[in-house]
PDB file of C-alpha atoms and ligand atoms in Angstrom:
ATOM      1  CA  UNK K 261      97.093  87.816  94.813  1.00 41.00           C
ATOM      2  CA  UNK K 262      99.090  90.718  96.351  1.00 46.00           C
ATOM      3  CA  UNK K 263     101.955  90.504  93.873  1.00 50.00           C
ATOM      4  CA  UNK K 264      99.562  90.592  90.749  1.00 51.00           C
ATOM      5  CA  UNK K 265      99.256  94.448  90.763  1.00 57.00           C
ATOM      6  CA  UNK K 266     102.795  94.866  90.228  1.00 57.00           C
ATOM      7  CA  UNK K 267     103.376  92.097  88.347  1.00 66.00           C
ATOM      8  CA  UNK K 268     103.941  93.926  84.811  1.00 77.00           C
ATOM      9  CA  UNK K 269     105.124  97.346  86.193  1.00 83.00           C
ATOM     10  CA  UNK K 270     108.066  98.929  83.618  1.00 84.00           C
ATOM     11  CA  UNK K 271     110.830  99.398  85.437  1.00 86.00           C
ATOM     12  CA  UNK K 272     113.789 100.736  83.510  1.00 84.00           C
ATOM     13  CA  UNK K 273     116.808  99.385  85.704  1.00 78.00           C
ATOM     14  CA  UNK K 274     119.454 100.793  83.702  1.00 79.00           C
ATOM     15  CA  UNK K 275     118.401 104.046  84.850  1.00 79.00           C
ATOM     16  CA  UNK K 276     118.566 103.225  88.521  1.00 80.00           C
ATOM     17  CA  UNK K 277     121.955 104.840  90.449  1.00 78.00           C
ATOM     18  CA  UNK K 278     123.417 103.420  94.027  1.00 80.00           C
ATOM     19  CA  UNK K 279     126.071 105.739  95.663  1.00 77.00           C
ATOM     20  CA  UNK K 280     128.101 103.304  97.150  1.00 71.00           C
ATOM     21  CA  UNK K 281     129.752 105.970  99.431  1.00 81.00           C
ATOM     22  CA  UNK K 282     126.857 108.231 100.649  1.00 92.00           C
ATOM     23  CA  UNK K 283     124.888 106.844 103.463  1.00 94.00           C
ATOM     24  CA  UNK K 284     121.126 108.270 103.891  1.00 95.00           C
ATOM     25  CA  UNK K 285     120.127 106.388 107.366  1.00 96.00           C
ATOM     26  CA  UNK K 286     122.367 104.199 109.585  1.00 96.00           C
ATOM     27  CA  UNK K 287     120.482 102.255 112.522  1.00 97.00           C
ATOM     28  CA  UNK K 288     122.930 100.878 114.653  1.00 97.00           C
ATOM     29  CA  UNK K 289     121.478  98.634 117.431  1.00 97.00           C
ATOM     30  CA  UNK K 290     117.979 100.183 117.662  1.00 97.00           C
ATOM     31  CA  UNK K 291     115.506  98.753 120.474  1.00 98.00           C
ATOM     32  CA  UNK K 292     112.414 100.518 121.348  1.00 98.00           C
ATOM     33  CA  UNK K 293     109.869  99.641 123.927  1.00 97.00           C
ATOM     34  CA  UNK K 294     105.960 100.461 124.100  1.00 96.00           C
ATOM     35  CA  UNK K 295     105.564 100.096 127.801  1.00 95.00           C
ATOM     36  CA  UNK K 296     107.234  96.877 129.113  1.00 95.00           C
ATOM     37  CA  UNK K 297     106.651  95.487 125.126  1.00 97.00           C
ATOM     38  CA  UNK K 298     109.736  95.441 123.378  1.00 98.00           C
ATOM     39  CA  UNK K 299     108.751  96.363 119.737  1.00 98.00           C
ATOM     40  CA  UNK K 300     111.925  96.980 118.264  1.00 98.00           C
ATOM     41  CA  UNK K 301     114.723  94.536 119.417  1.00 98.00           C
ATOM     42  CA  UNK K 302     118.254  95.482 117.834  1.00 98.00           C
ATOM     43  CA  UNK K 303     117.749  96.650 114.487  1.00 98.00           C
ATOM     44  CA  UNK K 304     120.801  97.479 112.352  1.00 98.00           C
ATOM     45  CA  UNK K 305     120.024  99.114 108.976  1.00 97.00           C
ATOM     46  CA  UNK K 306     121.719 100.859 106.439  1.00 96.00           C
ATOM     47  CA  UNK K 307     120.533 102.507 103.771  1.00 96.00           C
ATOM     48  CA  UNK K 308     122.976 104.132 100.940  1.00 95.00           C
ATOM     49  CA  UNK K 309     122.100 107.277  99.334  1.00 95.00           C
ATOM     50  CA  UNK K 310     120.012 105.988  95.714  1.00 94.00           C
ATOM     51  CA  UNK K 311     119.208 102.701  97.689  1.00 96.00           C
ATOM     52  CA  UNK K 312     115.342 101.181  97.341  1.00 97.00           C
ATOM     53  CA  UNK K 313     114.943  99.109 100.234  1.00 98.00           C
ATOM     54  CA  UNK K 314     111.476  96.946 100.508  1.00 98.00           C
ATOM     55  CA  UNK K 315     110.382  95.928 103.680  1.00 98.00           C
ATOM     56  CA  UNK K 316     108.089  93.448 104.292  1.00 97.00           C
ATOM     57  CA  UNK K 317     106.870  90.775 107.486  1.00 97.00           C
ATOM     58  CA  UNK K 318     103.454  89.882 109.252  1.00 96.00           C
ATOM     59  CA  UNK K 319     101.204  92.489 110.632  1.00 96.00           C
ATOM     60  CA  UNK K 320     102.544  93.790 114.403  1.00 97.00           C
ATOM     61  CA  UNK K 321     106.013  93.033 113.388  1.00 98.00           C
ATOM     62  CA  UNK K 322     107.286  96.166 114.196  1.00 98.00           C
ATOM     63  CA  UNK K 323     107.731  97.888 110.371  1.00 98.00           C
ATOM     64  CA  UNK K 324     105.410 100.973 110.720  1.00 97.00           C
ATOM     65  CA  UNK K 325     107.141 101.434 114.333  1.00 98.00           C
ATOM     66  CA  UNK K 326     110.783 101.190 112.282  1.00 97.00           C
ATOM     67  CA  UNK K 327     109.359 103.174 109.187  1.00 96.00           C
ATOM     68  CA  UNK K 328     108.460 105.986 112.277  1.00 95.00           C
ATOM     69  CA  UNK K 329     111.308 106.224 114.575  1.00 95.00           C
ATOM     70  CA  UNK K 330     113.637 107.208 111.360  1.00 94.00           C
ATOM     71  CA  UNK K 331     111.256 110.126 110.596  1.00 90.00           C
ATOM     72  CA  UNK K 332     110.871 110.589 114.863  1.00 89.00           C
ATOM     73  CA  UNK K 333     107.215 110.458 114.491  1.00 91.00           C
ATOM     74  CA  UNK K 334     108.141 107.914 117.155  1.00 93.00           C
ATOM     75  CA  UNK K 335     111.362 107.751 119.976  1.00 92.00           C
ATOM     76  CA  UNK K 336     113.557 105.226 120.087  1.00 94.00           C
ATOM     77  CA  UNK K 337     115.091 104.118 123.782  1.00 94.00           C
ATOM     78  CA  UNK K 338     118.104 102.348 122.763  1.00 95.00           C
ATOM     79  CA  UNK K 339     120.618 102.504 120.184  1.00 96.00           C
ATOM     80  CA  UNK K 340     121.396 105.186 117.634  1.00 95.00           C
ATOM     81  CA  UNK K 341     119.430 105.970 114.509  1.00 95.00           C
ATOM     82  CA  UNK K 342     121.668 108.899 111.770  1.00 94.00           C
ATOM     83  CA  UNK K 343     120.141 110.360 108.879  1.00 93.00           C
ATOM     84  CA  UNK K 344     121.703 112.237 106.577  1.00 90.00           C
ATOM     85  CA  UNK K 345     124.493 112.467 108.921  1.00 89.00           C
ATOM     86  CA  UNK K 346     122.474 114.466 111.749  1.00 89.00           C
ATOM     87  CA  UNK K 347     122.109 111.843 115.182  1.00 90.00           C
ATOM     88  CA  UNK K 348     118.443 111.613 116.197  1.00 89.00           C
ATOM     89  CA  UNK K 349     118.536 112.527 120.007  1.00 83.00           C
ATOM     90  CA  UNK K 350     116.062 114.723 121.720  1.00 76.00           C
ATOM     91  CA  UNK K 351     117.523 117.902 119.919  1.00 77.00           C
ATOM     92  CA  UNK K 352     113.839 119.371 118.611  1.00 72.00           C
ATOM     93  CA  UNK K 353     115.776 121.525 116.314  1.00 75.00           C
ATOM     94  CA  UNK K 354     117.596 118.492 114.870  1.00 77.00           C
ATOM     95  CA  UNK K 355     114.352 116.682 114.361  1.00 80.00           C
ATOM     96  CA  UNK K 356     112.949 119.502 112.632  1.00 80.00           C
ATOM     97  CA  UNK K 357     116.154 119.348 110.180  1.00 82.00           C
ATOM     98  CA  UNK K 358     115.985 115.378 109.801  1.00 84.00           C
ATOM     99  CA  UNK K 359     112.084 116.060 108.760  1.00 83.00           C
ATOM    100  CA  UNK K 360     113.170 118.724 106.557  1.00 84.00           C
ATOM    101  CA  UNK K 361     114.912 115.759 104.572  1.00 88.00           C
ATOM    102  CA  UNK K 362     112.554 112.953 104.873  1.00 94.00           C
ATOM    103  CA  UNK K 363     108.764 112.709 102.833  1.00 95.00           C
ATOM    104  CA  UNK K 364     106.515 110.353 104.577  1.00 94.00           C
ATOM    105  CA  UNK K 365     103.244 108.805 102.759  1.00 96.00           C
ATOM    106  CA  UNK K 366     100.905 106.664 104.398  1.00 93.00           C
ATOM    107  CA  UNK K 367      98.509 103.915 104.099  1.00 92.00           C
ATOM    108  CA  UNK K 368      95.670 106.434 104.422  1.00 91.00           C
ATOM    109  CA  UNK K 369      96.629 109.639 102.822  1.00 84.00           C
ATOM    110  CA  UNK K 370      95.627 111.948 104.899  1.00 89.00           C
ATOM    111  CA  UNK K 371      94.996 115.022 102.797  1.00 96.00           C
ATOM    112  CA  UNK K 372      93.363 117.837 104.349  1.00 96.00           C
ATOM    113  CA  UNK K 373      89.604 117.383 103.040  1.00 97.00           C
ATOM    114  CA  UNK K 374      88.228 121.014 103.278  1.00 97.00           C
ATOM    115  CA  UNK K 375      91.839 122.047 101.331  1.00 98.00           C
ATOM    116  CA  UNK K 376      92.217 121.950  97.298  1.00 98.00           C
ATOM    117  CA  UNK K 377      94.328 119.400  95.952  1.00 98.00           C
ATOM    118  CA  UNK K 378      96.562 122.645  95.265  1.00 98.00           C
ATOM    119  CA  UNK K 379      96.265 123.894  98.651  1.00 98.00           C
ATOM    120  CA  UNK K 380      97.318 120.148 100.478  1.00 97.00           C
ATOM    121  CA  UNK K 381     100.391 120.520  98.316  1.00 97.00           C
ATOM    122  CA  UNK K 382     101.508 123.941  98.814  1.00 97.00           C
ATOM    123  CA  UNK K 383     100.843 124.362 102.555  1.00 96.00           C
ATOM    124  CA  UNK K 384     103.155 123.238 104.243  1.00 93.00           C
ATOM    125  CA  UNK K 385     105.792 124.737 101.657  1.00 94.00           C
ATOM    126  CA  UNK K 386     104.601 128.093 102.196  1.00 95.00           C
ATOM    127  CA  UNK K 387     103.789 127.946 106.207  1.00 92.00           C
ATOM    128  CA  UNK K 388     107.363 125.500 107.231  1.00 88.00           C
ATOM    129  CA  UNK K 389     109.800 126.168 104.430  1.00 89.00           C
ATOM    130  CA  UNK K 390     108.297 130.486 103.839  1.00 93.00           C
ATOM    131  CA  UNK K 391     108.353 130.047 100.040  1.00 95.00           C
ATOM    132  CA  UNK K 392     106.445 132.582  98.232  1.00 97.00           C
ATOM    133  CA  UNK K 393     103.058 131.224  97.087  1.00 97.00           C
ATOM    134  CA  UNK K 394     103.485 131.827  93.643  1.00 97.00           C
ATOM    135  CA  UNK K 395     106.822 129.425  93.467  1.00 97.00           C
ATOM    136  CA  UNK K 396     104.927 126.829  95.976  1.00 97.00           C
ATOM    137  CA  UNK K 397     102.494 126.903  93.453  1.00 98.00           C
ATOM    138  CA  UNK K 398     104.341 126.196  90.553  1.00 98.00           C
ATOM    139  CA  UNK K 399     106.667 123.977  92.100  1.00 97.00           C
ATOM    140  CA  UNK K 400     102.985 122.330  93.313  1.00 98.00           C
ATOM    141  CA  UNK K 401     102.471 121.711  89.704  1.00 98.00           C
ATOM    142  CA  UNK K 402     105.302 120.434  88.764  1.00 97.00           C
ATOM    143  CA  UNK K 403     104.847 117.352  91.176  1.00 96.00           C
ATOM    144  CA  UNK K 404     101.155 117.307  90.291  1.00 97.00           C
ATOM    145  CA  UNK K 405     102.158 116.756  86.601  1.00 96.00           C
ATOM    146  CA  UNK K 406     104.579 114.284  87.459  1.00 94.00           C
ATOM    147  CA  UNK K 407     102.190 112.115  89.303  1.00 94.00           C
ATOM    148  CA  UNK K 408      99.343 112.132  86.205  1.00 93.00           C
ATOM    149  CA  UNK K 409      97.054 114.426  87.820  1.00 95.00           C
ATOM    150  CA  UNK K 410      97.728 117.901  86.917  1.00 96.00           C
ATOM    151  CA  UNK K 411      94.037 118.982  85.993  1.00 97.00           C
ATOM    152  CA  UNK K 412      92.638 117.975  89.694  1.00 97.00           C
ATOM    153  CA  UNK K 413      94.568 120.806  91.174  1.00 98.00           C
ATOM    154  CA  UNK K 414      91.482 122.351  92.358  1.00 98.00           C
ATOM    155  CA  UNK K 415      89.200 119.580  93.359  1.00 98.00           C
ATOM    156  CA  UNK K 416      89.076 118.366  96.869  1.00 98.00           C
ATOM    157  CA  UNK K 417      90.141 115.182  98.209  1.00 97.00           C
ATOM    158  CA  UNK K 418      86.703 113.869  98.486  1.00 97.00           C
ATOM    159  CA  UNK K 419      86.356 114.268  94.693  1.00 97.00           C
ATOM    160  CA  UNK K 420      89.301 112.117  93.903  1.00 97.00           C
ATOM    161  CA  UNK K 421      89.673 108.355  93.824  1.00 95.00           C
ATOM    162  CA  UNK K 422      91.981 106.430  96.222  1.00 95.00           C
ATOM    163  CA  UNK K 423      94.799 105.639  93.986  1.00 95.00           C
ATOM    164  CA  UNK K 424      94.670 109.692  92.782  1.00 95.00           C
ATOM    165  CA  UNK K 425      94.645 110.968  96.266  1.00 96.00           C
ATOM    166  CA  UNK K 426      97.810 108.493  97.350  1.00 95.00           C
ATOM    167  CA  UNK K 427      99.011 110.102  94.165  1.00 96.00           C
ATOM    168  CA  UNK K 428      98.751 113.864  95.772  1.00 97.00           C
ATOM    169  CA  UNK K 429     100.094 112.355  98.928  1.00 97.00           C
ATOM    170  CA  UNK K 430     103.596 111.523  97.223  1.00 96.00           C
ATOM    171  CA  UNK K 431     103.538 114.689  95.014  1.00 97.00           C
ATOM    172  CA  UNK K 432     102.619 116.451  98.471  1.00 97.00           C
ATOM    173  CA  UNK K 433     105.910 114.882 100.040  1.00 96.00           C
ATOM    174  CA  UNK K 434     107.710 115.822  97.127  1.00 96.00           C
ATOM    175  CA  UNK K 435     107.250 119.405  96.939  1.00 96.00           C
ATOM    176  CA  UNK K 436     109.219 119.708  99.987  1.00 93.00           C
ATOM    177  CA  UNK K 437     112.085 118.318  98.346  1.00 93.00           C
ATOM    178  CA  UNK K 438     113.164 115.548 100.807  1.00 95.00           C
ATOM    179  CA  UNK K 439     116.116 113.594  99.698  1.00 94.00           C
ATOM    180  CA  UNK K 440     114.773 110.038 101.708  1.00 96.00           C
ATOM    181  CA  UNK K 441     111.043 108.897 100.864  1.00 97.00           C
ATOM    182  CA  UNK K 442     109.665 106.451 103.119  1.00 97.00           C
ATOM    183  CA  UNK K 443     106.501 104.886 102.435  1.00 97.00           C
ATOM    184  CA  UNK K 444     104.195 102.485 105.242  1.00 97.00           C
ATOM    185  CA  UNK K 445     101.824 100.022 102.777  1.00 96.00           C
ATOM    186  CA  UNK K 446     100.748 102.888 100.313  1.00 96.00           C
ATOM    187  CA  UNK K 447      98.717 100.754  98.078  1.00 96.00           C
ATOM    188  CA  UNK K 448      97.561  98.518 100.784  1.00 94.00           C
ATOM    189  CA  UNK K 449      94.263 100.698 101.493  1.00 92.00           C
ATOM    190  CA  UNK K 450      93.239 101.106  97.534  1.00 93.00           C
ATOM    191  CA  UNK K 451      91.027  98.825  95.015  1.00 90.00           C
ATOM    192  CA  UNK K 452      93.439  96.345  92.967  1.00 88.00           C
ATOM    193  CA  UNK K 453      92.953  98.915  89.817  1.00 86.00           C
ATOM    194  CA  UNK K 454      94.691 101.663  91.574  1.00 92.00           C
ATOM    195  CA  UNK K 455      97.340  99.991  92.985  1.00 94.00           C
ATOM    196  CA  UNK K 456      98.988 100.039  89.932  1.00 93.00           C
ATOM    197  CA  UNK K 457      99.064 103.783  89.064  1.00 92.00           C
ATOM    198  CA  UNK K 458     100.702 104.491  92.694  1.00 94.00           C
ATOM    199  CA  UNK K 459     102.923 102.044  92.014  1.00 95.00           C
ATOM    200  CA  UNK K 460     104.025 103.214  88.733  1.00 94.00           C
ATOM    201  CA  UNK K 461     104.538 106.719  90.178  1.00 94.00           C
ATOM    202  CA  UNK K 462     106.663 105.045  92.809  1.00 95.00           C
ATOM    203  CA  UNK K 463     108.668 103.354  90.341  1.00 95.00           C
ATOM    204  CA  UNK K 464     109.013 106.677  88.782  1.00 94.00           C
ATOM    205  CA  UNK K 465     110.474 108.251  91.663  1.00 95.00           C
ATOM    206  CA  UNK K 466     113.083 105.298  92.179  1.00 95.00           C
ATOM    207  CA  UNK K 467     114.228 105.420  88.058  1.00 93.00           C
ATOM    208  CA  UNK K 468     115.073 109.273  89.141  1.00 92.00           C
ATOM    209  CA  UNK K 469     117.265 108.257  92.022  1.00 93.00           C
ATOM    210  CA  UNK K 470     115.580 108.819  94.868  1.00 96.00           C
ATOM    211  CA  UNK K 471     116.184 106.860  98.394  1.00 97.00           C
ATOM    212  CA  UNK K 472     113.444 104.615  99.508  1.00 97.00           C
ATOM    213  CA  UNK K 473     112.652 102.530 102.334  1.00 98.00           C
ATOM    214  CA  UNK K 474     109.328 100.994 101.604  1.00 98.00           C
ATOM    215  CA  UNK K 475     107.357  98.465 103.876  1.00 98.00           C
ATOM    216  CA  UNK K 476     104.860  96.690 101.141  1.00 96.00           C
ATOM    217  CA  UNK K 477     103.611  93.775 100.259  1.00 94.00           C
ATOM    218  CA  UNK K 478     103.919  94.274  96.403  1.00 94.00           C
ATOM    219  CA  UNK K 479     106.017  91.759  95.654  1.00 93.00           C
ATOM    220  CA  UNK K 480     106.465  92.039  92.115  1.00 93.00           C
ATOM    221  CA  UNK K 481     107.582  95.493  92.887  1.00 95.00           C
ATOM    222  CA  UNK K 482     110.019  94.323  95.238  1.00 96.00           C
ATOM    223  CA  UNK K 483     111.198  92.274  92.640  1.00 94.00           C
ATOM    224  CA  UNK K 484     111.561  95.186  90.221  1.00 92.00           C
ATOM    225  CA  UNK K 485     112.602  97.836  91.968  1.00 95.00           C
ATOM    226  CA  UNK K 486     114.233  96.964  95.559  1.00 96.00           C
ATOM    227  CA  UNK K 487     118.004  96.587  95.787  1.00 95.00           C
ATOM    228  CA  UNK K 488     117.519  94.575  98.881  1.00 96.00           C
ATOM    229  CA  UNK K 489     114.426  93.257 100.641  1.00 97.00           C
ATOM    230  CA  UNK K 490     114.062  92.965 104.199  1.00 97.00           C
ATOM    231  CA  UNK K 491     112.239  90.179 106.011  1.00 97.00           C
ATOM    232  CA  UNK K 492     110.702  91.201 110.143  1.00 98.00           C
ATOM    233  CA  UNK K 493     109.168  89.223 112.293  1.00 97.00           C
ATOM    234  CA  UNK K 494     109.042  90.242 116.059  1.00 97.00           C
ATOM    235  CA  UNK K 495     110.744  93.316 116.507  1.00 98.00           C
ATOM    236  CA  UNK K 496     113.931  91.752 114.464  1.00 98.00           C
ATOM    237  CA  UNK K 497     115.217  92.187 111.468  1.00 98.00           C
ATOM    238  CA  UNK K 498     115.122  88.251 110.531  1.00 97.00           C
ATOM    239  CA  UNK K 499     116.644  87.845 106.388  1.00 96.00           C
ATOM    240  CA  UNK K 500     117.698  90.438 104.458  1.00 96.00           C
ATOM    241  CA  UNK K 501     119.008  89.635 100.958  1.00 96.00           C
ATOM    242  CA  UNK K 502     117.866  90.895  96.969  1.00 96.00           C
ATOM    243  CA  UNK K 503     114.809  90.640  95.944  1.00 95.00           C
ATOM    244  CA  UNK K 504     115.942  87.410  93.873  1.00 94.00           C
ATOM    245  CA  UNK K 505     117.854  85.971  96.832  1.00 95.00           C
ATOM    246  CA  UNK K 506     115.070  86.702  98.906  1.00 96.00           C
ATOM    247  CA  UNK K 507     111.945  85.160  96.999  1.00 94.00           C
ATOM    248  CA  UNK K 508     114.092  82.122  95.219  1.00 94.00           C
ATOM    249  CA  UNK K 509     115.978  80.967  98.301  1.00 95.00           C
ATOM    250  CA  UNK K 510     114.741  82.483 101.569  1.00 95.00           C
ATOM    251  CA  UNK K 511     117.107  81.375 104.357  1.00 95.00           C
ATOM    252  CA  UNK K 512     114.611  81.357 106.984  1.00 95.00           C
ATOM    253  CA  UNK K 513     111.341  79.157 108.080  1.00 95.00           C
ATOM    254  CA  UNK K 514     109.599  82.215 109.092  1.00 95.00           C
ATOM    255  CA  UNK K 515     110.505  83.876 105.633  1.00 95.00           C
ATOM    256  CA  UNK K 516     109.381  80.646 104.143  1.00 95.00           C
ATOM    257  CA  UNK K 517     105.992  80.601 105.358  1.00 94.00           C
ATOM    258  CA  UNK K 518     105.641  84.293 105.398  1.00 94.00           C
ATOM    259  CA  UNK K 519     106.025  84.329 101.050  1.00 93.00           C
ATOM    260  CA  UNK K 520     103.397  80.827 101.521  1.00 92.00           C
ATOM    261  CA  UNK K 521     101.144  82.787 102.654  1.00 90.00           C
ATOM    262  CA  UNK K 522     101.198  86.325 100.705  1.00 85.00           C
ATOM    263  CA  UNK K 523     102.407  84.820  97.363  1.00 75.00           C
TER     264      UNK K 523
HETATM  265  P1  ADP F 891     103.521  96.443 111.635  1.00 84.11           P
HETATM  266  O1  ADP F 891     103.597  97.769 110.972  1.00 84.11           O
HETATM  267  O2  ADP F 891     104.605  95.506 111.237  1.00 84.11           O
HETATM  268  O3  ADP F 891     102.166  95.809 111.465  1.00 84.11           O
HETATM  269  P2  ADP F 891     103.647  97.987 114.081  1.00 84.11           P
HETATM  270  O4  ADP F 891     104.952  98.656 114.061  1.00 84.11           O
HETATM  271  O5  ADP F 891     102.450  98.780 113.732  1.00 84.11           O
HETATM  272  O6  ADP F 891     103.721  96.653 113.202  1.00 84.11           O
HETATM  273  O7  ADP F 891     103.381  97.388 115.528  1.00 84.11           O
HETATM  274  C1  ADP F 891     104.287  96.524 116.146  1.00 84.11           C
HETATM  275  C2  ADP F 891     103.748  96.119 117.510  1.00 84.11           C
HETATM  276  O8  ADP F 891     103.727  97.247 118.368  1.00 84.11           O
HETATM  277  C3  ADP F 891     102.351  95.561 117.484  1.00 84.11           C
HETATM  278  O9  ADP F 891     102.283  94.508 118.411  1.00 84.11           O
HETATM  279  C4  ADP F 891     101.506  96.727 117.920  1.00 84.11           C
HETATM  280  O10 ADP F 891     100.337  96.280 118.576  1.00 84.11           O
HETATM  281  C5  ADP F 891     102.425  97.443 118.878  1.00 84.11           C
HETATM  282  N1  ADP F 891     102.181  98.891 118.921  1.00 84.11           N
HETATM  283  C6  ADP F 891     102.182  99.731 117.863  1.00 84.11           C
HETATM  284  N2  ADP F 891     101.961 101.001 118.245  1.00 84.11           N
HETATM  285  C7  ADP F 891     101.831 100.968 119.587  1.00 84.11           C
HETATM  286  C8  ADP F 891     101.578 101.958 120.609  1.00 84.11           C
HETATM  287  N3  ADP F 891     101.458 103.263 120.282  1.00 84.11           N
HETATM  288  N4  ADP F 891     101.494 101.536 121.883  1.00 84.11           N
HETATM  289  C9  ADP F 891     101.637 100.240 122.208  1.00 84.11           C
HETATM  290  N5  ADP F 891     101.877  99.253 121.318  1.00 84.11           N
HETATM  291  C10 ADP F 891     101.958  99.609 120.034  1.00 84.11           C
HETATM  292 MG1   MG F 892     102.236  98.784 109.751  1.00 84.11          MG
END
């Protein structure tokens, strides 16, 4: 039932890029702890610059907590995470640069309701980055057509659907230019009928050669889209292989009954 949505996305692979020499984020031997849990037990990722990366495993496996510590919403205790070739340590100016680089959308999209659809996108432009309002604006715009949804620029949130407002939510991240997208289940809080318009504008954003790292259970656009997918379970990275690798012959009996179950 989950893969249906995505099942007849267009994907136009020829346009997709790798850089095989650029990396965007290199986890080396990652653990992180909540307490005495261990949440995060030696992860070691890389992602190349142009890479789409689909992540996907049971709920409490540790993904969101991964998806996080790159974009230091959370800490990690052990290891060493790089993106974009700045170190996350406890630097706060550091952090502010690796943010600088990285868009973020969530399961819930968190748009500011008493904002404008306009205003949510131009914000943080103008107040972080000090970009005159008439350029956040149009720059605002530009995202807003790219996403389908160009003449709600001055409703509010509350006025737009679910699959619309995840759609502001990526343009939102986008005006601010990042060069990594990561995305925690974006479609996993919308009706099935709206899954498929955020997941076309996702596929957009991956024919133009952007770097994603997306935990989701869409599997048919993990099939379409993702240059590798990666299986968790525990706190551990468990099978990683391409998407046909990975749904045709997964290694693993925790893989196995993992696709039993969503598929
Ligand atoms: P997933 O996204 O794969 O569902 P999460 O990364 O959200 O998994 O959570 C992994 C595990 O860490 C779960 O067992 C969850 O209960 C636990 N966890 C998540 N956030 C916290 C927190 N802030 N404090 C303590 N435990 C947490
Ligand atoms: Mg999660």
């Amino acid at each position: 039932e989950n893969s249906v949505a995505g099942g007849d996305l267009e994907v136009d692979a020829s346009k997709m890029r790798v850089s095989q020499t650029e990396v965007a984020v290199q986890i080396t031997d990652m653990n992180k702890w909540y307490g005495d849990f261990q949440v995060l037990k030696d992860i070691n990722l890389t992602v190349m610059r142009g890479e789409r990366i689909v992540v996907c495993g049971p709920s409490g496996s540790g993904k969101s907590t991964m998806i996080r510590c790159i974009c230091r919403l959370e800490e990690h205790q052990k290891g060493r995470i790089i993106v974009d070739g700045k170190e996350l340590t406890s630097d706060l100016e550091k952090i502010d640069e690796v943010r600088r680089e990285v868009g973020m959308v969530f399961q819930h999209f968190n748009l500011f309701p008493h904002l404008t659809i306009l205003e949510n996108c131009t914000l943080a432009p103008i107040w972080v980055r000090k970009i005159p309002r008439k350029q956040a604006e149009e720059t605002a715009m530009h995202f807003l057509r790219r996403v389908k949804i160009p003449e709600q620029a001055h409703k509010y949130p509350g006025q737009l659907s679910g699959g619309q407002q995840q759609r502001v939510a990526i343009a939102r991240s986008l005006c601010m230019n990042p060069r990594i997208m990561l995305f925690d289940e974006p479609t996993s809080a919308l009706d099935p009928e709206m899954i498929k318009e955020v997941l076309e504008t996702m596929v957009g954003l991956a024919e133009e050669g952007m770097t994603m790292l997306c935990v989701t259970h869409e599997m048919g656009f993990a099939r379409k889209v993702a240059n590798r997918v990666i299986f968790m379970d525990k706190g551990q990275i468990v099978e990683e292989n391409t998407p046909r690798a990975f749904f045709d012959e997964p290694q693993h009996e925790r893989t196995r009954l993992f696709l039993s179950q969503i598929l």
